[in-house]
CSV table of C-alpha atoms and ligand atoms in Angstrom, one decimal:
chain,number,residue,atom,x,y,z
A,1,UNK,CA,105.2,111.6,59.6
A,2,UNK,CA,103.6,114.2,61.7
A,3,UNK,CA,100.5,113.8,60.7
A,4,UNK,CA,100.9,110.3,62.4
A,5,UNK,CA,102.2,111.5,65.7
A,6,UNK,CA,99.3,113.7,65.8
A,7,UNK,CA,96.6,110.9,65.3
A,8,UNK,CA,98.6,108.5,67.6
A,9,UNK,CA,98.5,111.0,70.4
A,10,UNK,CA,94.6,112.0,69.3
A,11,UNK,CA,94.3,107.9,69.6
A,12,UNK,CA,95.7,107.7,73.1
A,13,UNK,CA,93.6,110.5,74.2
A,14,UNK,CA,90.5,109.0,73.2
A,15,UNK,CA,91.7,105.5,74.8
A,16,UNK,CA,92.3,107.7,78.0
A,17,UNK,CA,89.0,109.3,77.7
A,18,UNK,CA,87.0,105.6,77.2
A,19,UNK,CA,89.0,104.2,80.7
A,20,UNK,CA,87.5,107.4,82.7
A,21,UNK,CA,83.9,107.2,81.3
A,22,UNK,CA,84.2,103.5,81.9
A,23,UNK,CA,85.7,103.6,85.6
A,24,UNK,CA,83.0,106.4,85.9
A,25,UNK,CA,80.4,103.8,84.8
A,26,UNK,CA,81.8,101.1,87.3
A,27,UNK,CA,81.6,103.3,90.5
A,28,UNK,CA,78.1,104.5,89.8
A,29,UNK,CA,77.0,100.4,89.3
A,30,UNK,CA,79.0,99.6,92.4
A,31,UNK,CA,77.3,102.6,94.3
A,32,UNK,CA,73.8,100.7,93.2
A,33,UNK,CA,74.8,97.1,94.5
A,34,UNK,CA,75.8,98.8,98.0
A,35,UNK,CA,72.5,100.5,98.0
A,36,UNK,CA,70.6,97.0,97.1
A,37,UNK,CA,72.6,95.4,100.0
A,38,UNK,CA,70.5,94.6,103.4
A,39,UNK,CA,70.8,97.5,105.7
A,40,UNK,CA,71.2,95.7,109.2
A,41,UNK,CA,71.9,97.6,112.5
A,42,UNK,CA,72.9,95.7,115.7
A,43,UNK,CA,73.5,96.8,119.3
A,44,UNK,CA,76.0,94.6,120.6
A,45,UNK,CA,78.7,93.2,119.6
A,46,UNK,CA,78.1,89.5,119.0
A,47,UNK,CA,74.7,90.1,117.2
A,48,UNK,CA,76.8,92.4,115.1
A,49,UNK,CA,78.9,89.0,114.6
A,50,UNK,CA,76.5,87.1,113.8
A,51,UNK,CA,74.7,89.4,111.1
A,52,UNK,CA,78.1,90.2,109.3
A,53,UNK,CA,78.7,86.8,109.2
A,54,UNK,CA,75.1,85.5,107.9
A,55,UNK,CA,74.4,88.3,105.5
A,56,UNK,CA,77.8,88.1,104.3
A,57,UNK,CA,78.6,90.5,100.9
A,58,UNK,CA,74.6,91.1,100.8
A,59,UNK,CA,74.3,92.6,103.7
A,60,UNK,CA,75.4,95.7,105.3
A,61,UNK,CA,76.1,96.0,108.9
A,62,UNK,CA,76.4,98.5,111.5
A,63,UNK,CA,77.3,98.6,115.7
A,64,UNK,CA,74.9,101.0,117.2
A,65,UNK,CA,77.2,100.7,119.9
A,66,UNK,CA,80.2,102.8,119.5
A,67,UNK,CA,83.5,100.5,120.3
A,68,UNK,CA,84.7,101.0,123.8
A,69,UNK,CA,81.7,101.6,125.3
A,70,UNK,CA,80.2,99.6,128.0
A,71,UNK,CA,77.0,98.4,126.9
A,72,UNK,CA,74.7,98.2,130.3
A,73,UNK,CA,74.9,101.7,131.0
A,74,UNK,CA,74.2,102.6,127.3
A,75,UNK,CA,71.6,105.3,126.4
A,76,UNK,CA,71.3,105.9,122.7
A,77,UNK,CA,71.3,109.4,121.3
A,78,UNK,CA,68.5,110.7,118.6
A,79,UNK,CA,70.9,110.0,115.7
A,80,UNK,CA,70.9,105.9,116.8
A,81,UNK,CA,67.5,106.5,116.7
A,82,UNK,CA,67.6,107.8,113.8
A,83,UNK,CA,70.2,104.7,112.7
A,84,UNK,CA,67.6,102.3,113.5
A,85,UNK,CA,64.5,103.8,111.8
A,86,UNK,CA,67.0,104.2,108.4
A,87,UNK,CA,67.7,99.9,108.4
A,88,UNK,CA,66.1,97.3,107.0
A,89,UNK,CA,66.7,95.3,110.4
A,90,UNK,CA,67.1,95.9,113.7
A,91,UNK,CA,68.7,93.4,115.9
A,92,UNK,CA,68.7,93.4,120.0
A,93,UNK,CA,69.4,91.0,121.9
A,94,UNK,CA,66.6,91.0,124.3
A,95,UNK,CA,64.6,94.0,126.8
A,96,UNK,CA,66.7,92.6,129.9
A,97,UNK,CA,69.9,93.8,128.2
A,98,UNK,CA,68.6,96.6,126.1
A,99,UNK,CA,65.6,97.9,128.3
A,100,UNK,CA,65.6,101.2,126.4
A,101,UNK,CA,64.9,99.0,123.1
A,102,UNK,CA,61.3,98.6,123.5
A,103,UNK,CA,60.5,102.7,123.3
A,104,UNK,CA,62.5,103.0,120.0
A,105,UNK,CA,61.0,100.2,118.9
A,106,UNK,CA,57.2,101.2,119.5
A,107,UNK,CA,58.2,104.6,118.3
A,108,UNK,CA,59.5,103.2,115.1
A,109,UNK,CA,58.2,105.3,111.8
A,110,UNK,CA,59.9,102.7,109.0
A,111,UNK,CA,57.1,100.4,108.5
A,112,UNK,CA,59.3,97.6,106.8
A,113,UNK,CA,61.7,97.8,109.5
A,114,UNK,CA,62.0,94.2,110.4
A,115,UNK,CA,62.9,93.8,114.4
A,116,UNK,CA,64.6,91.3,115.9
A,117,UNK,CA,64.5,90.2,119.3
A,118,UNK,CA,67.2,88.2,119.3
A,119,UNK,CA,66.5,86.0,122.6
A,120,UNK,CA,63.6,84.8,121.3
A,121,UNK,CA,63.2,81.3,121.7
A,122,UNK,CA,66.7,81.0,123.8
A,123,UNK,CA,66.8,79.7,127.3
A,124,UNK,CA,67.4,82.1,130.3
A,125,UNK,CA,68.9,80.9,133.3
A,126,UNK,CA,68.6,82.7,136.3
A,127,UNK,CA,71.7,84.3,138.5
A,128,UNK,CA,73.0,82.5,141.3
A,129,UNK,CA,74.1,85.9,142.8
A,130,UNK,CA,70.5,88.1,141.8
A,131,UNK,CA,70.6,91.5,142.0
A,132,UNK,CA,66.6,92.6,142.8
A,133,UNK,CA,67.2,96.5,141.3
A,134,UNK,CA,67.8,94.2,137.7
A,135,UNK,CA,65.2,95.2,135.1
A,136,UNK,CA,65.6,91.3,134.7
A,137,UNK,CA,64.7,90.2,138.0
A,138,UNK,CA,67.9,88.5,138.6
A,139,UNK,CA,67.6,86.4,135.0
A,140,UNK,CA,71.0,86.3,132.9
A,141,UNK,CA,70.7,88.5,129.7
A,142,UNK,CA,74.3,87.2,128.3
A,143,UNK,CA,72.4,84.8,126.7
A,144,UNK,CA,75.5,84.8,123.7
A,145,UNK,CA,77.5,83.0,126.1
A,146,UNK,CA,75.6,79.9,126.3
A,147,UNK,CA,76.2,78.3,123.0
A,148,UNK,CA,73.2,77.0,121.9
A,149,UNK,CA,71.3,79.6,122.7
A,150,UNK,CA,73.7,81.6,120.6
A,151,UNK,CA,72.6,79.3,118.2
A,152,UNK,CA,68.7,80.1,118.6
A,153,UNK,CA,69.6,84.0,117.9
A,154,UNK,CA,71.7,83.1,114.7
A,155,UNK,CA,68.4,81.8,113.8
A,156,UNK,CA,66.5,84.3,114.7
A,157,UNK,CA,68.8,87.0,112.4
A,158,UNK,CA,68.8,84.7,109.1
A,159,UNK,CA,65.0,84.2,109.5
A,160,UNK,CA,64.9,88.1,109.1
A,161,UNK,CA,67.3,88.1,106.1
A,162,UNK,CA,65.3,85.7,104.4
A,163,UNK,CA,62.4,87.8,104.9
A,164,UNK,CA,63.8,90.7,103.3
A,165,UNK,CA,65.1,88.8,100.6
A,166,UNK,CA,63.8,85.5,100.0
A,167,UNK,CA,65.4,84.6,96.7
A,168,UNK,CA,68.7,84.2,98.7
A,169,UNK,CA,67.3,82.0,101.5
A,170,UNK,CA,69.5,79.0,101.0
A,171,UNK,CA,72.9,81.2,101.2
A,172,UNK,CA,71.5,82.9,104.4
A,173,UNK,CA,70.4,79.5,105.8
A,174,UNK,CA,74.1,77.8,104.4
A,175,UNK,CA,75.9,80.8,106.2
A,176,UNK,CA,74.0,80.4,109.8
A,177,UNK,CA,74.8,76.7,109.5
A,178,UNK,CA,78.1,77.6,108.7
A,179,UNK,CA,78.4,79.9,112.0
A,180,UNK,CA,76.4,77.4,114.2
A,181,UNK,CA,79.3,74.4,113.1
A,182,UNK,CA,81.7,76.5,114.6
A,183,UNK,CA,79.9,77.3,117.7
A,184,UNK,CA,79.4,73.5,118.1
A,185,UNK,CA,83.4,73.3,117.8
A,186,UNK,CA,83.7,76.0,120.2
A,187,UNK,CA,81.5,74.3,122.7
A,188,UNK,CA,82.8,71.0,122.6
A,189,UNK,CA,86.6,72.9,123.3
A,190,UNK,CA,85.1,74.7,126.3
A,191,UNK,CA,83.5,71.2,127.6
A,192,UNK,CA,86.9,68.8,126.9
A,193,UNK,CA,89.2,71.9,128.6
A,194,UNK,CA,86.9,72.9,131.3
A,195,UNK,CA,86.2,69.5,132.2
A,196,UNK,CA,89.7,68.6,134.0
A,197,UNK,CA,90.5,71.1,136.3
A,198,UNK,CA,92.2,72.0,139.4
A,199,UNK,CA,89.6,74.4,140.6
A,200,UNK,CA,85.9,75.0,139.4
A,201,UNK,CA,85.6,78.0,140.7
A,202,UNK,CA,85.6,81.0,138.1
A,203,UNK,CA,85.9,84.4,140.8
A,204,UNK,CA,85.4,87.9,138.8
A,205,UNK,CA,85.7,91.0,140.5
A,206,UNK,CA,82.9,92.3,138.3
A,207,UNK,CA,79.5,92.1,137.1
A,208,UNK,CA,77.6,89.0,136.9
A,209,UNK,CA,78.5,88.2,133.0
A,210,UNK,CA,79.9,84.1,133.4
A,211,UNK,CA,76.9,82.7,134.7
A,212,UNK,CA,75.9,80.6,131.1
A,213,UNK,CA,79.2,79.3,131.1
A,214,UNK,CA,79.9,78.0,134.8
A,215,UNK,CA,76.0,76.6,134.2
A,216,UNK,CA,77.1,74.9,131.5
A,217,UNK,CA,80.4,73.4,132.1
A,218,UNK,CA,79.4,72.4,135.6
A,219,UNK,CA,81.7,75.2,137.2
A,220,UNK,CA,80.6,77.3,140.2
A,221,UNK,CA,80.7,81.0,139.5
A,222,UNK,CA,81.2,84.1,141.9
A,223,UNK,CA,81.2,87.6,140.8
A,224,UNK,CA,81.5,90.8,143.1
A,225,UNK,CA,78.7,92.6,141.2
A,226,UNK,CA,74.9,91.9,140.3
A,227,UNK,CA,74.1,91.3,136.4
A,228,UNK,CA,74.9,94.3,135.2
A,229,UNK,CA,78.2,96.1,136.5
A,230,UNK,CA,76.4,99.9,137.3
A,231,UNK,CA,76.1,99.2,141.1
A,232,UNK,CA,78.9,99.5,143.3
A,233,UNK,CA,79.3,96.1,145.5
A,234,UNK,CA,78.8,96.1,149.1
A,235,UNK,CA,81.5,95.9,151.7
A,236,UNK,CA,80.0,92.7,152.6
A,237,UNK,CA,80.1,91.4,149.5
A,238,UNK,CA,83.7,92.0,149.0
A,239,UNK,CA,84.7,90.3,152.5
A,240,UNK,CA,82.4,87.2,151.6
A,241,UNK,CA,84.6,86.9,148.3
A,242,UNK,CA,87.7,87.8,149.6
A,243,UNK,CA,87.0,84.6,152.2
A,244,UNK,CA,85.8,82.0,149.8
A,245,UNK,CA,89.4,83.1,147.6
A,246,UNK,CA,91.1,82.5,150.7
A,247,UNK,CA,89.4,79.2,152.1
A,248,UNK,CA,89.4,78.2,148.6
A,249,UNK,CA,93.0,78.8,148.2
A,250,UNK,CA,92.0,80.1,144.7
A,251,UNK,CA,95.2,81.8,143.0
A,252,UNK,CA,93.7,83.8,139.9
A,253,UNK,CA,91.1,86.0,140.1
A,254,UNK,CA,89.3,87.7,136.5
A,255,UNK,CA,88.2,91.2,136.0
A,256,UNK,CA,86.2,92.7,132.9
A,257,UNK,CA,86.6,94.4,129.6
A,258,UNK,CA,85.8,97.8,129.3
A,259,UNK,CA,85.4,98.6,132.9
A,260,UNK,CA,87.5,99.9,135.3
A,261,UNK,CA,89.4,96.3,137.0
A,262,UNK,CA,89.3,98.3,140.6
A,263,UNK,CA,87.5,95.6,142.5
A,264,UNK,CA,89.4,93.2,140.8
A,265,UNK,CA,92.6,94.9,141.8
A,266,UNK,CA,91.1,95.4,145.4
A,267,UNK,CA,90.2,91.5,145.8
A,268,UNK,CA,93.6,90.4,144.4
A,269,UNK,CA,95.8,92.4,146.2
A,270,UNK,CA,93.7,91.2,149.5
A,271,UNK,CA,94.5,87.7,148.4
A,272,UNK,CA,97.6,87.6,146.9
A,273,UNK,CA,95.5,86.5,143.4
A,274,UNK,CA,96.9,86.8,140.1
A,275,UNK,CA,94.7,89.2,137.6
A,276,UNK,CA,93.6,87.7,134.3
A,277,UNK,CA,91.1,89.0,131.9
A,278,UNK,CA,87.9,87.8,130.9
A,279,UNK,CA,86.1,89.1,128.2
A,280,UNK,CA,82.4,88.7,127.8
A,281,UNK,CA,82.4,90.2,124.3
A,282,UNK,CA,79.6,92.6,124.7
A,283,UNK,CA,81.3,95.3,122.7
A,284,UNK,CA,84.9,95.1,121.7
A,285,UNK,CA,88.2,97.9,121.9
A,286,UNK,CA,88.4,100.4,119.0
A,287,UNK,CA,91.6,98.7,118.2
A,288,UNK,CA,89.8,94.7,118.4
A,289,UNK,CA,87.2,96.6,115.7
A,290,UNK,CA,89.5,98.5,113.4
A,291,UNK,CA,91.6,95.3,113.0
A,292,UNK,CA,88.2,93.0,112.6
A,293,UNK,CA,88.3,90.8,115.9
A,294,UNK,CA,85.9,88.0,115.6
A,295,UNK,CA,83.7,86.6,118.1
A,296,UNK,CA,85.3,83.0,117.9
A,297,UNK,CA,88.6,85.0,118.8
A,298,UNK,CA,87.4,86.6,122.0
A,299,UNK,CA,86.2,83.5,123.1
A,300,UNK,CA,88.7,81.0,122.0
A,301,UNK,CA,91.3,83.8,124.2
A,302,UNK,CA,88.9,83.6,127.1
A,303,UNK,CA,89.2,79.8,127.1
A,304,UNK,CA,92.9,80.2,127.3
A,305,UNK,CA,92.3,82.2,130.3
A,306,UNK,CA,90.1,80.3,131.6
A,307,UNK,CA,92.4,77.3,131.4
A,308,UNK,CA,94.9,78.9,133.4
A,309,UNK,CA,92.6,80.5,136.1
A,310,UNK,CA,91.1,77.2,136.9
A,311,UNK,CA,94.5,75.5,136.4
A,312,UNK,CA,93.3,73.0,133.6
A,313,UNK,CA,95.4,69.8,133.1
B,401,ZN,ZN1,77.1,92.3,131.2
């Protein structure tokens, strides 16, 4: 009788034994299949989007740009650079909103590094409200925001995927139609809900960031900063806006994510304006990152806004 207790146990040792080599086994495979995954680094937020989306569970991806920061005045330390030269892709979204992409990028040692310039092919419009200190010479680099050029760079990131690994073309290619379909949904949303209106003004008390969708949705668009939101605005600048609010008799005024809303604050309280948030989805919060905030999301809230700004029917 004892002698059985003592093989039993001896059994359920070696059962034990087996599970731990075997899980052991299991997390060294799994370790290989992250390590065979596409290494992709982005810089802003909805490139980063768009790569997670496309390269889906074969493809990992990274934000350059940490969460919370504001992405114009972004200057990448040696370990980004570092970042970049350890990926398989990089993707930017073009030298007017990353200037200090073409340096790393000519200084790049990986020689399969595959680079993306995501605004290739898109269509840039210029600002109504230039600002000639712009590396951009007044053109628009939140090219994201117009939807079919958004398009174009989803393109532009699963022809890089499918040069890195061609077997899987048709799931890249299926999973950049499958983000474009909703981009077209998104679109024709903005365009049905922007197209009865009260007002067609949209007023931000910030940088120049809108301009893609006023252009598209035949709204006029006036912002209290150039392109990018590093320069302070001029007192005449503010006084022009603060009179076209008032003539207008516009009642909502928008300020920025992840900037300071002080000229907001300054042009509503001047006007009697209700504040409402815009968000131009550059970067996101570290909360909107943690919890796995989606592009579509930001937007989709930002048509809500926009809805009541322009008092929409
Ligand atoms: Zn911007």
């Amino acid at each position: 009788m004892k002698g059985k207790i003592i093989l039993a146990i001896l059994g359920l040792v070696v059962i034990a034994m087996g599970i731990i080599v075997l899980s052991q086994l299991k997390g060294a495979k799994q370790k290989n299949i992250d390590a065979e995954k596409i290494k992709i680094t982005t810089t802003l937020f909805p490139l980063y989007d768009m790569a997670k989306n496309i390269g889906a569970d074969k493809a990992d991806v990274s934000l350059l740009m940490p969460p919370g920061t504001e992405p114009h005045t972004f200057e990448p330390k040696p370990s980004d650079i570092i970042k970049i030269n350890e990926a398989d892709i990089f993707v930017y979204t073009g030298r007017f909103m990353e200037p200090w992409a073409e340096d790393i990028i000519k200084g790049v040692i990986n020689k399969n590094l595959i680079v993306v310039d995501a605004s290739r092919g898109t269509r840039m419009i210029r600002a109504v409200f230039p600002d000639k200190d712009e590396p951009s010479g007044g053109l628009d680099p939140h090219i994201w925001l117009d939807f079919d050029n958004a398009k174009i760079m989803t393109k532009n990131i699963a022809e890089a995927l499918e040069a890195k690994d061609p077997a899987d073309k048709a799931f890249f290619r299926q999973k950049a139609a499958d983000y474009n379909k909703q981009l077209t949904e998104l679109d024709a949303s903005f365009r049905t809900a922007l197209s009865a209106c009260n007002r067609k003004e949209i007023v931000c008390g910030g940088h120049y960031a809108f301009g893609y969708v006023a252009h598209r949705y035949g709204l006029r668009y006036l912002a209290a900063q150039g392109v990018s939101p590093d320069a302070e605005p001029t007192a005449k600048d503010l006084v022009r806006l603060v009179e076209q609010i008032k003539k207008n008799n516009i009642h909502y005024v928008f300020y920025e994510e992840l900037t300071s809303p002080k000229i907001a604050e300054t042009i509503a309280r001047e006007t009697h304006a209700k504040l409402l948030l815009l968000n131009a989805a550059h970067n996101v919060t570290k909360d909107q990152f943690k919890r796995g905030v989606s592009f579509f999301e930001i937007l989709h809230t930002d048509l809500e806004q926009l809805k009541i700004g322009l008092e929409c029917r």
